[in-house]
């Protein structure tokens, strides 16, 4: 057990000041408290309050009973660096490289929609795509799904939008049920590659689906999932 004496001097002073303020509050309310603690620092605060001489005198005279629970909030410090939830939009923005000159958009590799054959991920012959598609209603709706739905549901929405777009263009697409994979989405995208009119009509939607494929295939995504699983275990 860590006692008050094991704490740094500044923290000891802060604990004593907190105990004094709590006693003043409880005196004003006329409380005779029973303290409970969750966490190491909370136990120290509760113990100090229990042994605080003015508090002992107050409890002997007070008529109102109250239960007080002290809870450590150390895990709140992890919030700023957490991998929050199962959100596809957050993963896309974190994994894909930033669009030059922008802070809130990313570069989407468009080589898959061309006849260019290259394995060089840094190839810059083809201009990159991006997430902002203000002139494409279907793409805007899909991006909202990426932000508001769970990843599994958002990926299914990407497949549905892609199938509907291909059907409108009379492309030979077969809708399949079950789990959506990056390979499946890529095979659907390939149908648009040789149809310039379809490519032009649905370019915004294709950029978002390509961003999805590239994010799901990115090695950082598996690390993200591992971090998320560890955080959930830590919170439990």
mmCIF file of C-alpha atoms in Angstrom:
data_model
loop_
_atom_site.group_PDB
_atom_site.id
_atom_site.type_symbol
_atom_site.label_atom_id
_atom_site.label_comp_id
_atom_site.label_asym_id
_atom_site.label_seq_id
_atom_site.Cartn_x
_atom_site.Cartn_y
_atom_site.Cartn_z
ATOM 1 C CA UNK A 1 0.000 0.000 0.000
ATOM 2 C CA UNK A 2 1.282 3.448 -0.931
ATOM 3 C CA UNK A 3 0.732 6.075 1.767
ATOM 4 C CA UNK A 4 0.785 9.841 1.673
ATOM 5 C CA UNK A 5 4.444 9.890 2.734
ATOM 6 C CA UNK A 6 5.477 8.043 -0.454
ATOM 7 C CA UNK A 7 4.114 10.801 -2.697
ATOM 8 C CA UNK A 8 6.181 13.741 -3.987
ATOM 9 C CA UNK A 9 6.020 16.839 -1.816
ATOM 10 C CA UNK A 10 3.902 18.783 -4.325
ATOM 11 C CA UNK A 11 1.349 15.989 -4.529
ATOM 12 C CA UNK A 12 1.247 15.600 -0.731
ATOM 13 C CA UNK A 13 0.434 19.286 -0.426
ATOM 14 C CA UNK A 14 -2.255 18.989 -3.101
ATOM 15 C CA UNK A 15 -3.857 16.018 -1.305
ATOM 16 C CA UNK A 16 -3.882 17.861 2.023
ATOM 17 C CA UNK A 17 -5.406 20.936 0.379
ATOM 18 C CA UNK A 18 -8.065 18.759 -1.268
ATOM 19 C CA UNK A 19 -8.903 17.086 2.046
ATOM 20 C CA UNK A 20 -9.253 20.504 3.697
ATOM 21 C CA UNK A 21 -11.564 21.724 0.920
ATOM 22 C CA UNK A 22 -13.675 18.571 1.132
ATOM 23 C CA UNK A 23 -14.020 18.954 4.884
ATOM 24 C CA UNK A 24 -15.147 22.550 4.431
ATOM 25 C CA UNK A 25 -17.750 21.441 1.890
ATOM 26 C CA UNK A 26 -19.039 18.615 4.082
ATOM 27 C CA UNK A 27 -19.184 20.962 7.085
ATOM 28 C CA UNK A 28 -21.349 23.372 5.097
ATOM 29 C CA UNK A 29 -23.653 20.503 4.121
ATOM 30 C CA UNK A 30 -23.642 19.059 7.627
ATOM 31 C CA UNK A 31 -22.523 15.631 6.411
ATOM 32 C CA UNK A 32 -21.261 12.591 8.257
ATOM 33 C CA UNK A 33 -19.660 10.715 5.371
ATOM 34 C CA UNK A 34 -18.691 7.118 4.792
ATOM 35 C CA UNK A 35 -15.851 7.019 2.261
ATOM 36 C CA UNK A 36 -15.143 4.448 -0.457
ATOM 37 C CA UNK A 37 -12.204 4.482 -2.866
ATOM 38 C CA UNK A 38 -11.400 3.066 -6.307
ATOM 39 C CA UNK A 39 -7.734 3.484 -7.157
ATOM 40 C CA UNK A 40 -4.471 4.048 -5.311
ATOM 41 C CA UNK A 41 -4.603 7.838 -5.069
ATOM 42 C CA UNK A 42 -8.286 7.716 -4.120
ATOM 43 C CA UNK A 43 -7.441 5.434 -1.187
ATOM 44 C CA UNK A 44 -4.850 7.941 0.036
ATOM 45 C CA UNK A 45 -7.349 10.819 -0.167
ATOM 46 C CA UNK A 46 -10.033 8.796 1.631
ATOM 47 C CA UNK A 47 -7.593 7.731 4.348
ATOM 48 C CA UNK A 48 -6.404 11.299 4.886
ATOM 49 C CA UNK A 49 -9.973 12.526 5.135
ATOM 50 C CA UNK A 50 -10.806 9.772 7.633
ATOM 51 C CA UNK A 51 -7.888 10.733 9.897
ATOM 52 C CA UNK A 52 -8.191 14.517 9.455
ATOM 53 C CA UNK A 53 -8.837 15.943 12.940
ATOM 54 C CA UNK A 54 -11.413 18.629 11.943
ATOM 55 C CA UNK A 55 -13.242 15.966 9.902
ATOM 56 C CA UNK A 56 -13.428 13.627 12.898
ATOM 57 C CA UNK A 57 -14.951 16.399 15.001
ATOM 58 C CA UNK A 58 -17.418 17.238 12.243
ATOM 59 C CA UNK A 59 -18.558 13.627 11.863
ATOM 60 C CA UNK A 60 -19.310 13.405 15.600
ATOM 61 C CA UNK A 61 -21.666 16.399 15.401
ATOM 62 C CA UNK A 62 -23.147 16.057 11.879
ATOM 63 C CA UNK A 63 -26.658 14.680 11.454
ATOM 64 C CA UNK A 64 -26.817 14.033 7.687
ATOM 65 C CA UNK A 65 -25.357 10.774 6.431
ATOM 66 C CA UNK A 66 -23.717 10.432 3.005
ATOM 67 C CA UNK A 67 -21.630 7.913 1.074
ATOM 68 C CA UNK A 68 -18.692 9.410 -0.824
ATOM 69 C CA UNK A 69 -16.891 7.474 -3.572
ATOM 70 C CA UNK A 70 -13.433 8.611 -4.658
ATOM 71 C CA UNK A 71 -12.457 7.329 -8.123
ATOM 72 C CA UNK A 72 -9.087 7.594 -9.853
ATOM 73 C CA UNK A 73 -9.450 8.886 -13.425
ATOM 74 C CA UNK A 74 -5.939 8.009 -14.603
ATOM 75 C CA UNK A 75 -7.256 6.312 -17.754
ATOM 76 C CA UNK A 76 -8.639 9.669 -18.910
ATOM 77 C CA UNK A 77 -5.045 10.595 -19.746
ATOM 78 C CA UNK A 78 -5.080 7.945 -22.482
ATOM 79 C CA UNK A 79 -7.998 9.557 -24.272
ATOM 80 C CA UNK A 80 -5.934 11.926 -26.381
ATOM 81 C CA UNK A 81 -3.835 9.100 -27.811
ATOM 82 C CA UNK A 82 -6.545 6.444 -28.034
ATOM 83 C CA UNK A 83 -7.717 4.522 -31.086
ATOM 84 C CA UNK A 84 -11.371 5.278 -30.607
ATOM 85 C CA UNK A 85 -13.945 2.806 -31.746
ATOM 86 C CA UNK A 86 -14.428 1.007 -35.000
ATOM 87 C CA UNK A 87 -14.700 3.981 -37.332
ATOM 88 C CA UNK A 88 -13.611 3.661 -40.969
ATOM 89 C CA UNK A 89 -13.264 7.414 -41.558
ATOM 90 C CA UNK A 90 -10.831 7.744 -38.650
ATOM 91 C CA UNK A 91 -8.735 4.863 -39.955
ATOM 92 C CA UNK A 92 -8.605 6.295 -43.481
ATOM 93 C CA UNK A 93 -7.502 9.701 -42.186
ATOM 94 C CA UNK A 94 -4.865 8.134 -39.943
ATOM 95 C CA UNK A 95 -3.417 5.533 -42.318
ATOM 96 C CA UNK A 96 -3.290 7.110 -45.782
ATOM 97 C CA UNK A 97 -0.710 9.834 -46.559
ATOM 98 C CA UNK A 98 -1.841 13.442 -46.306
ATOM 99 C CA UNK A 99 -2.785 15.330 -49.442
ATOM 100 C CA UNK A 100 -0.066 17.963 -49.992
ATOM 101 C CA UNK A 101 -1.108 21.305 -48.547
ATOM 102 C CA UNK A 102 -4.011 19.807 -46.592
ATOM 103 C CA UNK A 103 -4.461 18.707 -42.981
ATOM 104 C CA UNK A 104 -7.834 16.974 -43.242
ATOM 105 C CA UNK A 105 -7.617 15.105 -46.540
ATOM 106 C CA UNK A 106 -5.539 12.238 -47.848
ATOM 107 C CA UNK A 107 -3.987 10.988 -51.067
ATOM 108 C CA UNK A 108 -5.796 8.084 -52.708
ATOM 109 C CA UNK A 109 -3.707 6.037 -55.127
ATOM 110 C CA UNK A 110 -5.587 6.035 -58.447
ATOM 111 C CA UNK A 111 -3.298 3.681 -60.376
ATOM 112 C CA UNK A 112 -5.805 0.846 -60.051
ATOM 113 C CA UNK A 113 -8.191 2.732 -62.360
ATOM 114 C CA UNK A 114 -5.570 2.983 -65.117
ATOM 115 C CA UNK A 115 -3.735 0.607 -67.407
ATOM 116 C CA UNK A 116 -0.459 1.538 -65.748
ATOM 117 C CA UNK A 117 1.225 -1.482 -64.175
ATOM 118 C CA UNK A 118 3.498 -0.625 -61.274
ATOM 119 C CA UNK A 119 4.260 -1.905 -57.812
ATOM 120 C CA UNK A 120 5.884 1.362 -56.768
ATOM 121 C CA UNK A 121 3.643 2.825 -54.062
ATOM 122 C CA UNK A 122 5.377 6.190 -54.401
ATOM 123 C CA UNK A 123 4.568 6.420 -58.127
ATOM 124 C CA UNK A 124 3.376 9.974 -58.801
ATOM 125 C CA UNK A 125 2.611 9.754 -62.531
ATOM 126 C CA UNK A 126 -1.122 9.582 -61.807
ATOM 127 C CA UNK A 127 -2.624 12.456 -59.813
ATOM 128 C CA UNK A 128 -3.929 11.272 -56.427
ATOM 129 C CA UNK A 129 -7.572 11.120 -55.488
ATOM 130 C CA UNK A 130 -8.972 12.526 -52.254
ATOM 131 C CA UNK A 131 -11.894 12.267 -49.830
ATOM 132 C CA UNK A 132 -13.558 15.625 -50.483
ATOM 133 C CA UNK A 133 -16.184 15.117 -53.195
ATOM 134 C CA UNK A 134 -18.622 18.058 -52.873
ATOM 135 C CA UNK A 135 -20.093 17.563 -56.350
ATOM 136 C CA UNK A 136 -20.886 13.860 -55.981
ATOM 137 C CA UNK A 137 -24.012 13.210 -53.844
ATOM 138 C CA UNK A 138 -23.378 9.455 -53.675
ATOM 139 C CA UNK A 139 -19.805 10.006 -52.488
ATOM 140 C CA UNK A 140 -20.952 12.518 -49.853
ATOM 141 C CA UNK A 141 -23.534 10.045 -48.559
ATOM 142 C CA UNK A 142 -20.941 7.270 -48.438
ATOM 143 C CA UNK A 143 -18.464 9.457 -46.548
ATOM 144 C CA UNK A 144 -21.133 10.200 -43.944
ATOM 145 C CA UNK A 145 -21.572 6.438 -43.573
ATOM 146 C CA UNK A 146 -17.824 6.087 -43.005
ATOM 147 C CA UNK A 147 -18.073 8.605 -40.153
ATOM 148 C CA UNK A 148 -21.285 7.418 -38.526
ATOM 149 C CA UNK A 149 -21.357 3.635 -38.932
ATOM 150 C CA UNK A 150 -19.232 0.825 -37.576
ATOM 151 C CA UNK A 151 -16.459 -0.285 -39.937
ATOM 152 C CA UNK A 152 -18.248 -3.498 -40.971
ATOM 153 C CA UNK A 153 -21.425 -1.615 -41.833
ATOM 154 C CA UNK A 154 -19.517 1.174 -43.609
ATOM 155 C CA UNK A 155 -17.649 -1.308 -45.814
ATOM 156 C CA UNK A 156 -20.957 -2.956 -46.732
ATOM 157 C CA UNK A 157 -22.276 0.487 -47.678
ATOM 158 C CA UNK A 158 -19.240 0.969 -49.931
ATOM 159 C CA UNK A 159 -20.060 -2.302 -51.705
ATOM 160 C CA UNK A 160 -23.734 -1.378 -52.049
ATOM 161 C CA UNK A 161 -22.956 2.031 -53.577
ATOM 162 C CA UNK A 162 -20.472 0.436 -55.948
ATOM 163 C CA UNK A 163 -22.945 -2.223 -57.087
ATOM 164 C CA UNK A 164 -25.677 0.366 -57.640
ATOM 165 C CA UNK A 165 -23.322 2.553 -59.680
ATOM 166 C CA UNK A 166 -22.209 -0.402 -61.806
ATOM 167 C CA UNK A 167 -25.820 -1.458 -62.378
ATOM 168 C CA UNK A 168 -26.750 2.027 -63.597
ATOM 169 C CA UNK A 169 -23.885 1.849 -66.078
ATOM 170 C CA UNK A 170 -24.899 -1.665 -67.205
ATOM 171 C CA UNK A 171 -21.568 -3.101 -66.106
ATOM 172 C CA UNK A 172 -21.432 -6.904 -65.643
ATOM 173 C CA UNK A 173 -21.442 -6.971 -61.854
ATOM 174 C CA UNK A 174 -22.645 -9.764 -59.614
ATOM 175 C CA UNK A 175 -23.763 -8.834 -56.120
ATOM 176 C CA UNK A 176 -22.426 -11.249 -53.523
ATOM 177 C CA UNK A 177 -23.562 -11.596 -49.939
ATOM 178 C CA UNK A 178 -21.534 -12.120 -46.807
ATOM 179 C CA UNK A 179 -18.320 -10.525 -45.680
ATOM 180 C CA UNK A 180 -16.872 -7.721 -47.787
ATOM 181 C CA UNK A 181 -13.171 -8.037 -48.579
ATOM 182 C CA UNK A 182 -10.740 -5.538 -50.125
ATOM 183 C CA UNK A 183 -10.218 -7.990 -52.989
ATOM 184 C CA UNK A 184 -13.944 -8.050 -53.724
ATOM 185 C CA UNK A 185 -14.138 -4.259 -53.803
ATOM 186 C CA UNK A 186 -11.088 -4.121 -56.088
ATOM 187 C CA UNK A 187 -12.712 -6.572 -58.522
ATOM 188 C CA UNK A 188 -15.789 -4.335 -58.692
ATOM 189 C CA UNK A 189 -13.621 -1.265 -59.260
ATOM 190 C CA UNK A 190 -11.910 -2.982 -62.190
ATOM 191 C CA UNK A 191 -15.241 -2.994 -64.053
ATOM 192 C CA UNK A 192 -15.114 0.802 -64.300
ATOM 193 C CA UNK A 193 -11.540 0.964 -65.563
ATOM 194 C CA UNK A 194 -12.263 0.392 -69.261
ATOM 195 C CA UNK A 195 -15.456 2.438 -69.384
ATOM 196 C CA UNK A 196 -14.486 6.099 -69.507
ATOM 197 C CA UNK A 197 -18.070 7.360 -69.254
ATOM 198 C CA UNK A 198 -18.770 5.264 -66.162
ATOM 199 C CA UNK A 199 -15.427 6.328 -64.733
ATOM 200 C CA UNK A 200 -16.305 9.982 -65.205
ATOM 201 C CA UNK A 201 -19.828 9.611 -63.790
ATOM 202 C CA UNK A 202 -18.714 7.892 -60.596
ATOM 203 C CA UNK A 203 -15.168 9.154 -60.084
ATOM 204 C CA UNK A 204 -15.879 10.579 -56.616
ATOM 205 C CA UNK A 205 -17.448 7.364 -55.393
ATOM 206 C CA UNK A 206 -14.567 5.316 -56.794
ATOM 207 C CA UNK A 207 -12.036 7.469 -54.946
ATOM 208 C CA UNK A 208 -13.735 6.758 -51.619
ATOM 209 C CA UNK A 209 -13.952 3.029 -52.310
ATOM 210 C CA UNK A 210 -10.283 2.989 -53.335
ATOM 211 C CA UNK A 211 -9.446 4.772 -50.075
ATOM 212 C CA UNK A 212 -11.334 2.000 -48.267
ATOM 213 C CA UNK A 213 -9.453 -0.751 -50.097
ATOM 214 C CA UNK A 214 -6.065 0.841 -49.500
ATOM 215 C CA UNK A 215 -6.833 1.396 -45.814
ATOM 216 C CA UNK A 216 -8.020 -2.178 -45.245
ATOM 217 C CA UNK A 217 -4.886 -3.536 -46.949
ATOM 218 C CA UNK A 218 -2.521 -1.191 -45.117
ATOM 219 C CA UNK A 219 -0.305 -2.932 -42.517
ATOM 220 C CA UNK A 220 -1.001 -0.125 -40.046
ATOM 221 C CA UNK A 221 -4.672 -1.156 -39.918
ATOM 222 C CA UNK A 222 -3.888 -4.483 -38.245
ATOM 223 C CA UNK A 223 -1.748 -2.628 -35.686
ATOM 224 C CA UNK A 224 -4.657 -0.251 -35.102
ATOM 225 C CA UNK A 225 -6.981 -3.185 -34.407
ATOM 226 C CA UNK A 226 -4.452 -4.651 -31.968
ATOM 227 C CA UNK A 227 -4.188 -1.319 -30.123
ATOM 228 C CA UNK A 228 -7.963 -1.058 -29.953
ATOM 229 C CA UNK A 229 -8.301 -4.589 -28.564
ATOM 230 C CA UNK A 230 -5.626 -3.869 -25.951
ATOM 231 C CA UNK A 231 -7.332 -0.623 -24.892
ATOM 232 C CA UNK A 232 -10.645 -2.413 -24.452
ATOM 233 C CA UNK A 233 -8.924 -5.088 -22.351
ATOM 234 C CA UNK A 234 -7.208 -2.401 -20.272
ATOM 235 C CA UNK A 235 -10.509 -0.646 -19.588
ATOM 236 C CA UNK A 236 -12.110 -3.929 -18.537
#
